[in-house]
Amino acid sequence: MSFTVYVAMFGFVPLTVGLFAVLPVRRAILAALVLGWLFLPMAKLEVSGIPDYDKIVATNLGIVLGCLFFHWRELANWRPSLWDAPMLLWLISPSLSSITNDLGLYDAASMGVRQTLVWFLPYVIGRTFFRDGEAFKELATAVVLGGLIYIPFCLFEVRMSPQLHKWVYGIEVNQFMRNIRFGGFRPVVFMDSGLMVGMWMANATIIAFWIRLSGERVLGRFSYWSVFAALLGCTILCKALYAILLMIAAIALLTAIRYTKSILPLALLAACVPGYILARSSGMLESETLTEPAAEMFGADRAQSLGARLYQEETMLSHAMRRPLFGWGGWRRGWPMDPETGKPKVRGVDGMWLIVVSECGLYGLVALFATLLLPVIATFPHFRVAAANDPAAGAISVMSVCLLLFTLDCLLNGMFNPLYAMAAGGLTSTRNASQTPRTVDLKAWEPLVWTVPRNLRRINGN
């Protein structure tokens, strides 16, 4: 591990706090979120009092400290409502699991701190500072700009292979062979996997598409159609098949909503999440039902990968139901062991819902998916307004779709991003939001290399 890891991980928090001194609060939050997620290393450092100090914790900690130093009054004014009950239940679920499994108060407190830093704090930031269409236009713009920033890095690794993380931070995040797809390379850049990169680029593509259809024509000097085309091409080159399929589904869904003025397709897609979990948990949906069509459509390799994930589900679920309410707690206690060899029956667990039901039981599973799905339901009215060419409502509705795609992704993968917790909090706040102007002031998104020095000079009186 290179010294650059320590410089980046520990230097990012004061850098983030500095952003709040020179930028408006929402833009400081979004700049820190995007820069941290795109460029901090995939590393975990041991810090006393903070479990698993990684890029998620570093990013969220910097944002929260910046808000506390410069905008504590806004945070103090937040009051929970019934809509926040799922998040509050999800917040305490790991601690309840630790207590019910006799893992001790220290473990319960440690799990609670981790859950607060990873999930609860970005949710509260979203509830407090992203409450209307204007705020979500800034959030949507930030995701699109992040995708545009990542294009040259992705293209470099498509051509030269995933090397940037190793060159900059001295860490190889996953096996090289996993990044070879369709005769070329799948970019990883500074994320955990090529699929994670593909999901970010797919979300940026979806947002650019829908914002354009909602009435916003340009992003700075570029038309939104050209931005969409650039992001679409890069997403395809990322070769993350699952991300591409979700992107196609989302674009088709949004197009259907626009021309039918009906939210039924969105409601049906949202219903797929609990439907899949119930079908797999009850045994109604067998593995062969999914792997055989996958082999015909995408080839034997992809079907084999899907089959391995489905085997994980069946094995983990069987063991998890021995402690159904609060699960087994952390430390892989919920992993089934082979009695003959004493080794785990599965090599790894991919789906977030499996991890949650194993560690936190059905209580945690219901709390998590209620936290993710209720904000989507709360934004249903905005889709009809967005279909009538309102960019503010369009930004709210497209971020709702991105949150739904993440929820669907939780069925097969466990790739958390604090953006989604923040979006869930913000979308909860927009259920009664009024409409806002239709223009985006892109001047506020001048490159930070120019903005920060100029504002620092103003503060110093020069």
mmCIF file of C-alpha atoms in Angstrom, residues 7-322:
data_model
loop_
_atom_site.group_PDB
_atom_site.id
_atom_site.type_symbol
_atom_site.label_atom_id
_atom_site.label_comp_id
_atom_site.label_asym_id
_atom_site.label_seq_id
_atom_site.Cartn_x
_atom_site.Cartn_y
_atom_site.Cartn_z
ATOM 1 C CA VAL A 7 -2.453 11.123 2.019
ATOM 2 C CA ALA A 8 -5.707 10.748 0.100
ATOM 3 C CA MET A 9 -7.749 9.104 2.855
ATOM 4 C CA PHE A 10 -6.709 11.400 5.701
ATOM 5 C CA GLY A 11 -6.294 14.527 3.596
ATOM 6 C CA PHE A 12 -9.729 14.304 2.029
ATOM 7 C CA VAL A 13 -11.606 15.179 5.231
ATOM 8 C CA PRO A 14 -9.939 18.602 5.758
ATOM 9 C CA LEU A 15 -10.133 19.213 2.003
ATOM 10 C CA THR A 16 -13.867 18.617 2.131
ATOM 11 C CA VAL A 17 -14.285 20.948 5.096
ATOM 12 C CA GLY A 18 -12.374 23.565 3.103
ATOM 13 C CA LEU A 19 -14.848 23.244 0.244
ATOM 14 C CA PHE A 20 -17.617 24.383 2.571
ATOM 15 C CA ALA A 21 -15.671 27.577 3.244
ATOM 16 C CA VAL A 22 -15.621 28.593 -0.412
ATOM 17 C CA LEU A 23 -18.682 26.975 -2.031
ATOM 18 C CA PRO A 24 -22.435 27.075 -1.390
ATOM 19 C CA VAL A 25 -23.483 24.219 0.841
ATOM 20 C CA ARG A 26 -25.121 21.952 -1.760
ATOM 21 C CA ARG A 27 -22.292 22.346 -4.241
ATOM 22 C CA ALA A 28 -19.729 21.668 -1.529
ATOM 23 C CA ILE A 29 -21.604 18.485 -0.592
ATOM 24 C CA LEU A 30 -21.844 17.321 -4.196
ATOM 25 C CA ALA A 31 -18.249 18.203 -5.075
ATOM 26 C CA ALA A 32 -17.008 16.207 -2.070
ATOM 27 C CA LEU A 33 -19.333 13.293 -2.796
ATOM 28 C CA VAL A 34 -18.421 13.005 -6.475
ATOM 29 C CA LEU A 35 -14.679 13.588 -6.067
ATOM 30 C CA GLY A 36 -14.446 11.247 -3.090
ATOM 31 C CA TRP A 37 -16.359 8.437 -4.714
ATOM 32 C CA LEU A 38 -14.611 8.695 -8.062
ATOM 33 C CA PHE A 39 -11.017 9.187 -6.929
ATOM 34 C CA LEU A 40 -10.405 7.957 -3.364
ATOM 35 C CA PRO A 41 -8.779 4.509 -3.144
ATOM 36 C CA MET A 42 -10.559 1.267 -2.359
ATOM 37 C CA ALA A 43 -8.762 0.752 0.949
ATOM 38 C CA LYS A 44 -9.645 0.150 4.600
ATOM 39 C CA LEU A 45 -7.481 1.704 7.292
ATOM 40 C CA GLU A 46 -7.500 1.025 11.018
ATOM 41 C CA VAL A 47 -8.481 4.152 12.949
ATOM 42 C CA SER A 48 -9.280 4.007 16.650
ATOM 43 C CA GLY A 49 -12.972 4.602 17.293
ATOM 44 C CA ILE A 50 -13.982 4.403 13.613
ATOM 45 C CA PRO A 51 -14.619 0.887 12.253
ATOM 46 C CA ASP A 52 -13.425 0.311 8.682
ATOM 47 C CA TYR A 53 -12.198 3.772 7.689
ATOM 48 C CA ASP A 54 -12.735 3.532 3.930
ATOM 49 C CA LYS A 55 -13.726 5.886 1.121
ATOM 50 C CA ILE A 56 -17.366 5.828 2.192
ATOM 51 C CA VAL A 57 -16.558 6.879 5.752
ATOM 52 C CA ALA A 58 -13.949 9.431 4.634
ATOM 53 C CA THR A 59 -16.391 11.056 2.215
ATOM 54 C CA ASN A 60 -19.348 11.094 4.602
ATOM 55 C CA LEU A 61 -17.248 12.237 7.553
ATOM 56 C CA GLY A 62 -15.839 15.184 5.616
ATOM 57 C CA ILE A 63 -19.302 16.233 4.425
ATOM 58 C CA VAL A 64 -20.848 15.994 7.884
ATOM 59 C CA LEU A 65 -18.018 17.946 9.523
ATOM 60 C CA GLY A 66 -18.303 20.637 6.863
ATOM 61 C CA CYS A 67 -22.045 20.903 7.481
ATOM 62 C CA LEU A 68 -21.533 21.025 11.247
ATOM 63 C CA PHE A 69 -18.884 23.745 11.027
ATOM 64 C CA PHE A 70 -20.674 25.993 8.544
ATOM 65 C CA HIS A 71 -24.361 24.999 8.428
ATOM 66 C CA TRP A 72 -25.163 23.443 11.797
ATOM 67 C CA ARG A 73 -28.386 25.427 12.181
ATOM 68 C CA GLU A 74 -29.918 23.735 9.133
ATOM 69 C CA LEU A 75 -29.011 20.311 10.505
ATOM 70 C CA ALA A 76 -30.401 21.211 13.923
ATOM 71 C CA ASN A 77 -33.738 22.161 12.353
ATOM 72 C CA TRP A 78 -34.347 18.689 10.918
ATOM 73 C CA ARG A 79 -37.143 16.798 12.647
ATOM 74 C CA PRO A 80 -37.885 13.126 11.899
ATOM 75 C CA SER A 81 -41.324 12.157 10.631
ATOM 76 C CA LEU A 82 -43.112 8.880 10.038
ATOM 77 C CA TRP A 83 -41.474 8.760 6.605
ATOM 78 C CA ASP A 84 -38.122 8.454 8.385
ATOM 79 C CA ALA A 85 -39.192 5.458 10.474
ATOM 80 C CA PRO A 86 -37.697 2.865 8.062
ATOM 81 C CA MET A 87 -34.297 4.572 8.178
ATOM 82 C CA LEU A 88 -34.395 4.779 11.978
ATOM 83 C CA LEU A 89 -35.290 1.088 12.169
ATOM 84 C CA TRP A 90 -32.503 0.276 9.696
ATOM 85 C CA LEU A 91 -30.092 2.386 11.756
ATOM 86 C CA ILE A 92 -30.456 0.226 14.859
ATOM 87 C CA SER A 93 -30.750 -3.150 13.107
ATOM 88 C CA PRO A 94 -27.033 -4.168 13.302
ATOM 89 C CA SER A 95 -26.900 -3.237 16.987
ATOM 90 C CA LEU A 96 -30.043 -5.252 17.718
ATOM 91 C CA SER A 97 -28.508 -8.201 15.900
ATOM 92 C CA SER A 98 -25.320 -7.955 17.976
ATOM 93 C CA ILE A 99 -27.274 -7.785 21.231
ATOM 94 C CA THR A 100 -29.598 -10.692 20.401
ATOM 95 C CA ASN A 101 -26.587 -12.831 19.446
ATOM 96 C CA ASP A 102 -24.726 -12.033 22.702
ATOM 97 C CA LEU A 103 -21.848 -10.387 20.855
ATOM 98 C CA GLY A 104 -21.495 -7.718 23.524
ATOM 99 C CA LEU A 105 -22.206 -4.023 23.900
ATOM 100 C CA TYR A 106 -18.899 -3.036 22.303
ATOM 101 C CA ASP A 107 -19.791 -4.886 19.105
ATOM 102 C CA ALA A 108 -23.285 -3.368 19.161
ATOM 103 C CA ALA A 109 -21.830 0.125 19.577
ATOM 104 C CA SER A 110 -19.260 -0.470 16.836
ATOM 105 C CA MET A 111 -21.941 -1.665 14.434
ATOM 106 C CA GLY A 112 -24.088 1.324 15.337
ATOM 107 C CA VAL A 113 -21.254 3.771 14.619
ATOM 108 C CA ARG A 114 -20.611 2.143 11.245
ATOM 109 C CA GLN A 115 -24.301 2.209 10.329
ATOM 110 C CA THR A 116 -24.523 5.870 11.316
ATOM 111 C CA LEU A 117 -21.493 6.901 9.260
ATOM 112 C CA VAL A 118 -22.407 4.876 6.183
ATOM 113 C CA TRP A 119 -26.199 5.177 5.981
ATOM 114 C CA PHE A 120 -27.764 7.569 8.465
ATOM 115 C CA LEU A 121 -25.601 10.675 8.082
ATOM 116 C CA PRO A 122 -25.872 10.939 4.260
ATOM 117 C CA TYR A 123 -29.610 10.301 4.600
ATOM 118 C CA VAL A 124 -29.932 13.235 7.017
ATOM 119 C CA ILE A 125 -27.824 15.407 4.693
ATOM 120 C CA GLY A 126 -30.262 14.599 1.891
ATOM 121 C CA ARG A 127 -33.288 15.302 4.084
ATOM 122 C CA THR A 128 -31.845 18.653 5.140
ATOM 123 C CA PHE A 129 -30.251 20.137 2.027
ATOM 124 C CA PHE A 130 -31.971 18.411 -0.935
ATOM 125 C CA ARG A 131 -35.609 19.211 -0.423
ATOM 126 C CA ASP A 132 -36.868 20.479 -3.790
ATOM 127 C CA GLY A 133 -36.467 20.351 -7.536
ATOM 128 C CA GLU A 134 -33.762 23.007 -7.644
ATOM 129 C CA ALA A 135 -31.594 20.983 -5.275
ATOM 130 C CA PHE A 136 -32.140 17.819 -7.292
ATOM 131 C CA LYS A 137 -31.189 19.575 -10.512
ATOM 132 C CA GLU A 138 -27.840 20.264 -8.880
ATOM 133 C CA LEU A 139 -27.583 16.651 -7.719
ATOM 134 C CA ALA A 140 -28.434 15.322 -11.182
ATOM 135 C CA THR A 141 -25.946 17.723 -12.792
ATOM 136 C CA ALA A 142 -23.236 16.555 -10.388
ATOM 137 C CA VAL A 143 -23.739 12.903 -11.362
ATOM 138 C CA VAL A 144 -23.617 13.779 -15.066
ATOM 139 C CA LEU A 145 -20.471 15.874 -14.617
ATOM 140 C CA GLY A 146 -18.909 13.029 -12.656
ATOM 141 C CA GLY A 147 -19.624 10.709 -15.569
ATOM 142 C CA LEU A 148 -18.088 13.158 -18.032
ATOM 143 C CA ILE A 149 -14.992 13.521 -15.837
ATOM 144 C CA TYR A 150 -14.606 9.733 -15.757
ATOM 145 C CA ILE A 151 -14.780 9.258 -19.538
ATOM 146 C CA PRO A 152 -11.048 9.801 -20.277
ATOM 147 C CA PHE A 153 -10.052 7.540 -17.375
ATOM 148 C CA CYS A 154 -12.404 4.817 -18.605
ATOM 149 C CA LEU A 155 -11.172 5.107 -22.180
ATOM 150 C CA PHE A 156 -7.572 4.872 -21.000
ATOM 151 C CA GLU A 157 -8.222 1.630 -19.129
ATOM 152 C CA VAL A 158 -10.324 0.207 -21.960
ATOM 153 C CA ARG A 159 -7.229 0.543 -24.122
ATOM 154 C CA MET A 160 -4.398 -0.040 -21.605
ATOM 155 C CA SER A 161 -6.147 -2.349 -19.059
ATOM 156 C CA PRO A 162 -7.144 -1.453 -15.465
ATOM 157 C CA GLN A 163 -3.898 -0.047 -14.045
ATOM 158 C CA LEU A 164 -4.644 3.418 -12.617
ATOM 159 C CA HIS A 165 -5.525 2.242 -9.113
ATOM 160 C CA LYS A 166 -2.322 0.231 -8.876
ATOM 161 C CA TRP A 167 -0.164 3.006 -10.319
ATOM 162 C CA VAL A 168 -1.545 5.746 -8.065
ATOM 163 C CA TYR A 169 -2.268 3.843 -4.843
ATOM 164 C CA GLY A 170 -0.216 0.671 -5.142
ATOM 165 C CA ILE A 171 -3.286 -1.542 -4.724
ATOM 166 C CA GLU A 172 -4.757 -4.061 -7.138
ATOM 167 C CA VAL A 173 -8.422 -4.145 -6.205
ATOM 168 C CA ASN A 174 -9.402 -7.383 -7.946
ATOM 169 C CA GLN A 175 -8.070 -10.135 -10.156
ATOM 170 C CA PHE A 176 -6.866 -8.982 -13.550
ATOM 171 C CA MET A 177 -8.676 -11.762 -15.424
ATOM 172 C CA ARG A 178 -12.037 -10.586 -14.082
ATOM 173 C CA ASN A 179 -11.656 -7.389 -16.080
ATOM 174 C CA ILE A 180 -11.313 -9.049 -19.486
ATOM 175 C CA ARG A 181 -14.619 -8.877 -21.355
ATOM 176 C CA PHE A 182 -15.543 -9.454 -25.010
ATOM 177 C CA GLY A 183 -11.954 -9.427 -26.212
ATOM 178 C CA GLY A 184 -11.040 -6.211 -24.388
ATOM 179 C CA PHE A 185 -10.722 -4.660 -20.952
ATOM 180 C CA ARG A 186 -13.360 -3.442 -18.544
ATOM 181 C CA PRO A 187 -12.291 -0.232 -16.723
ATOM 182 C CA VAL A 188 -12.118 -0.164 -12.934
ATOM 183 C CA VAL A 189 -10.349 3.199 -12.414
ATOM 184 C CA PHE A 190 -10.602 3.959 -8.666
ATOM 185 C CA MET A 191 -13.618 1.831 -7.828
ATOM 186 C CA ASP A 192 -14.044 -1.711 -6.560
ATOM 187 C CA SER A 193 -15.036 -3.338 -9.838
ATOM 188 C CA GLY A 194 -15.881 -2.733 -13.454
ATOM 189 C CA LEU A 195 -19.552 -3.212 -12.636
ATOM 190 C CA MET A 196 -19.399 -0.360 -10.118
ATOM 191 C CA VAL A 197 -17.925 1.913 -12.789
ATOM 192 C CA GLY A 198 -20.558 0.734 -15.246
ATOM 193 C CA MET A 199 -23.356 1.540 -12.802
ATOM 194 C CA TRP A 200 -22.127 5.104 -12.284
ATOM 195 C CA MET A 201 -21.800 5.689 -16.024
ATOM 196 C CA ALA A 202 -25.203 4.107 -16.661
ATOM 197 C CA ASN A 203 -26.834 6.369 -14.071
ATOM 198 C CA ALA A 204 -25.188 9.434 -15.605
ATOM 199 C CA THR A 205 -26.464 8.365 -19.044
ATOM 200 C CA ILE A 206 -30.013 7.854 -17.765
ATOM 201 C CA ILE A 207 -30.002 11.249 -16.055
ATOM 202 C CA ALA A 208 -28.738 13.055 -19.166
ATOM 203 C CA PHE A 209 -31.426 11.358 -21.275
ATOM 204 C CA TRP A 210 -34.319 12.213 -18.976
ATOM 205 C CA ILE A 211 -33.213 15.754 -18.143
ATOM 206 C CA ARG A 212 -33.129 16.473 -21.884
ATOM 207 C CA LEU A 213 -36.608 15.026 -22.391
ATOM 208 C CA SER A 214 -37.820 17.060 -19.414
ATOM 209 C CA GLY A 215 -36.961 20.299 -21.178
ATOM 210 C CA GLU A 216 -33.342 21.138 -20.316
ATOM 211 C CA ARG A 217 -31.506 21.656 -23.608
ATOM 212 C CA VAL A 218 -27.898 22.452 -22.749
ATOM 213 C CA LEU A 219 -25.261 21.691 -20.146
ATOM 214 C CA GLY A 220 -22.882 24.600 -20.328
ATOM 215 C CA ARG A 221 -21.808 24.884 -23.972
ATOM 216 C CA PHE A 222 -22.913 21.371 -24.903
ATOM 217 C CA SER A 223 -26.321 20.097 -25.860
ATOM 218 C CA TYR A 224 -27.731 17.425 -23.591
ATOM 219 C CA TRP A 225 -28.053 15.072 -26.563
ATOM 220 C CA SER A 226 -24.287 15.262 -27.171
ATOM 221 C CA VAL A 227 -23.661 14.701 -23.454
ATOM 222 C CA PHE A 228 -26.020 11.724 -23.547
ATOM 223 C CA ALA A 229 -24.274 10.281 -26.613
ATOM 224 C CA ALA A 230 -20.821 10.580 -25.019
ATOM 225 C CA LEU A 231 -21.965 8.940 -21.783
ATOM 226 C CA LEU A 232 -23.847 6.207 -23.648
ATOM 227 C CA GLY A 233 -20.789 5.311 -25.716
ATOM 228 C CA CYS A 234 -18.568 5.149 -22.641
ATOM 229 C CA THR A 235 -21.112 3.037 -20.748
ATOM 230 C CA ILE A 236 -21.152 0.494 -23.565
ATOM 231 C CA LEU A 237 -17.344 0.436 -23.649
ATOM 232 C CA CYS A 238 -17.333 -0.320 -19.911
ATOM 233 C CA LYS A 239 -18.703 -3.771 -20.883
ATOM 234 C CA ALA A 240 -20.701 -4.109 -17.654
ATOM 235 C CA LEU A 241 -23.575 -6.154 -19.074
ATOM 236 C CA TYR A 242 -25.808 -5.907 -16.029
ATOM 237 C CA ALA A 243 -25.400 -2.113 -15.857
ATOM 238 C CA ILE A 244 -26.173 -1.832 -19.571
ATOM 239 C CA LEU A 245 -29.336 -3.918 -19.176
ATOM 240 C CA LEU A 246 -30.507 -1.766 -16.264
ATOM 241 C CA MET A 247 -29.771 1.373 -18.294
ATOM 242 C CA ILE A 248 -31.816 0.107 -21.251
ATOM 243 C CA ALA A 249 -34.663 -0.849 -18.920
ATOM 244 C CA ALA A 250 -34.605 2.585 -17.257
ATOM 245 C CA ILE A 251 -34.603 4.485 -20.557
ATOM 246 C CA ALA A 252 -37.468 2.338 -21.838
ATOM 247 C CA LEU A 253 -39.323 2.889 -18.569
ATOM 248 C CA LEU A 254 -38.895 6.665 -18.665
ATOM 249 C CA THR A 255 -39.927 6.809 -22.317
ATOM 250 C CA ALA A 256 -43.056 4.812 -21.558
ATOM 251 C CA ILE A 257 -43.924 7.126 -18.665
ATOM 252 C CA ARG A 258 -43.450 10.196 -20.851
ATOM 253 C CA TYR A 259 -45.759 9.062 -23.639
ATOM 254 C CA THR A 260 -48.358 7.131 -21.626
ATOM 255 C CA LYS A 261 -48.504 9.594 -18.693
ATOM 256 C CA SER A 262 -48.801 6.507 -16.472
ATOM 257 C CA ILE A 263 -46.609 5.473 -13.538
ATOM 258 C CA LEU A 264 -47.792 1.866 -13.777
ATOM 259 C CA PRO A 265 -44.502 0.649 -15.381
ATOM 260 C CA LEU A 266 -42.540 2.220 -12.523
ATOM 261 C CA ALA A 267 -44.830 0.698 -9.900
ATOM 262 C CA LEU A 268 -44.486 -2.736 -11.507
ATOM 263 C CA LEU A 269 -40.695 -2.456 -11.568
ATOM 264 C CA ALA A 270 -40.654 -1.417 -7.910
ATOM 265 C CA ALA A 271 -42.870 -4.401 -7.081
ATOM 266 C CA CYS A 272 -40.265 -6.718 -8.621
ATOM 267 C CA VAL A 273 -37.982 -6.170 -5.621
ATOM 268 C CA PRO A 274 -40.188 -7.631 -2.871
ATOM 269 C CA GLY A 275 -41.628 -10.057 -5.413
ATOM 270 C CA TYR A 276 -38.210 -11.532 -6.187
ATOM 271 C CA ILE A 277 -37.276 -11.807 -2.511
ATOM 272 C CA LEU A 278 -40.544 -13.544 -1.653
ATOM 273 C CA ALA A 279 -40.293 -15.890 -4.643
ATOM 274 C CA ARG A 280 -36.710 -16.917 -3.846
ATOM 275 C CA SER A 281 -37.308 -17.209 -0.100
ATOM 276 C CA SER A 282 -40.365 -19.421 -0.561
ATOM 277 C CA GLY A 283 -38.780 -21.614 -3.243
ATOM 278 C CA MET A 284 -41.329 -20.617 -5.884
ATOM 279 C CA LEU A 285 -38.575 -19.332 -8.189
ATOM 280 C CA GLU A 286 -35.957 -22.016 -8.817
ATOM 281 C CA SER A 287 -32.450 -21.412 -10.127
ATOM 282 C CA GLU A 288 -33.033 -23.271 -13.391
ATOM 283 C CA THR A 289 -35.872 -20.908 -14.245
ATOM 284 C CA LEU A 290 -33.324 -18.086 -14.476
ATOM 285 C CA THR A 291 -30.105 -19.761 -15.614
ATOM 286 C CA GLU A 292 -31.498 -21.550 -18.673
ATOM 287 C CA PRO A 293 -32.837 -18.383 -20.373
ATOM 288 C CA ALA A 294 -29.637 -16.558 -19.370
ATOM 289 C CA ALA A 295 -27.522 -19.188 -21.139
ATOM 290 C CA GLU A 296 -29.535 -18.801 -24.339
ATOM 291 C CA MET A 297 -29.467 -14.999 -24.289
ATOM 292 C CA PHE A 298 -26.007 -14.148 -22.940
ATOM 293 C CA GLY A 299 -23.903 -17.306 -23.197
ATOM 294 C CA ALA A 300 -22.675 -20.033 -20.880
ATOM 295 C CA ASP A 301 -20.179 -17.846 -18.974
ATOM 296 C CA ARG A 302 -22.796 -15.311 -17.863
ATOM 297 C CA ALA A 303 -25.227 -18.110 -17.023
ATOM 298 C CA GLN A 304 -22.563 -19.810 -14.914
ATOM 299 C CA SER A 305 -21.929 -16.564 -13.025
ATOM 300 C CA LEU A 306 -25.650 -16.153 -12.407
ATOM 301 C CA GLY A 307 -25.902 -19.768 -11.286
ATOM 302 C CA ALA A 308 -23.146 -19.219 -8.718
ATOM 303 C CA ARG A 309 -25.028 -16.248 -7.278
ATOM 304 C CA LEU A 310 -28.258 -18.220 -7.109
ATOM 305 C CA TYR A 311 -26.451 -21.050 -5.310
ATOM 306 C CA GLN A 312 -25.253 -18.464 -2.791
ATOM 307 C CA GLU A 313 -28.849 -17.387 -2.251
ATOM 308 C CA GLU A 314 -30.149 -20.883 -1.623
ATOM 309 C CA THR A 315 -27.296 -21.831 0.707
ATOM 310 C CA MET A 316 -27.301 -18.567 2.666
ATOM 311 C CA LEU A 317 -31.094 -18.423 2.978
ATOM 312 C CA SER A 318 -31.256 -21.938 4.348
ATOM 313 C CA HIS A 319 -28.820 -21.008 7.117
ATOM 314 C CA ALA A 320 -30.239 -17.514 7.729
ATOM 315 C CA MET A 321 -33.704 -18.869 8.464
ATOM 316 C CA ARG A 322 -32.312 -20.591 11.551
#
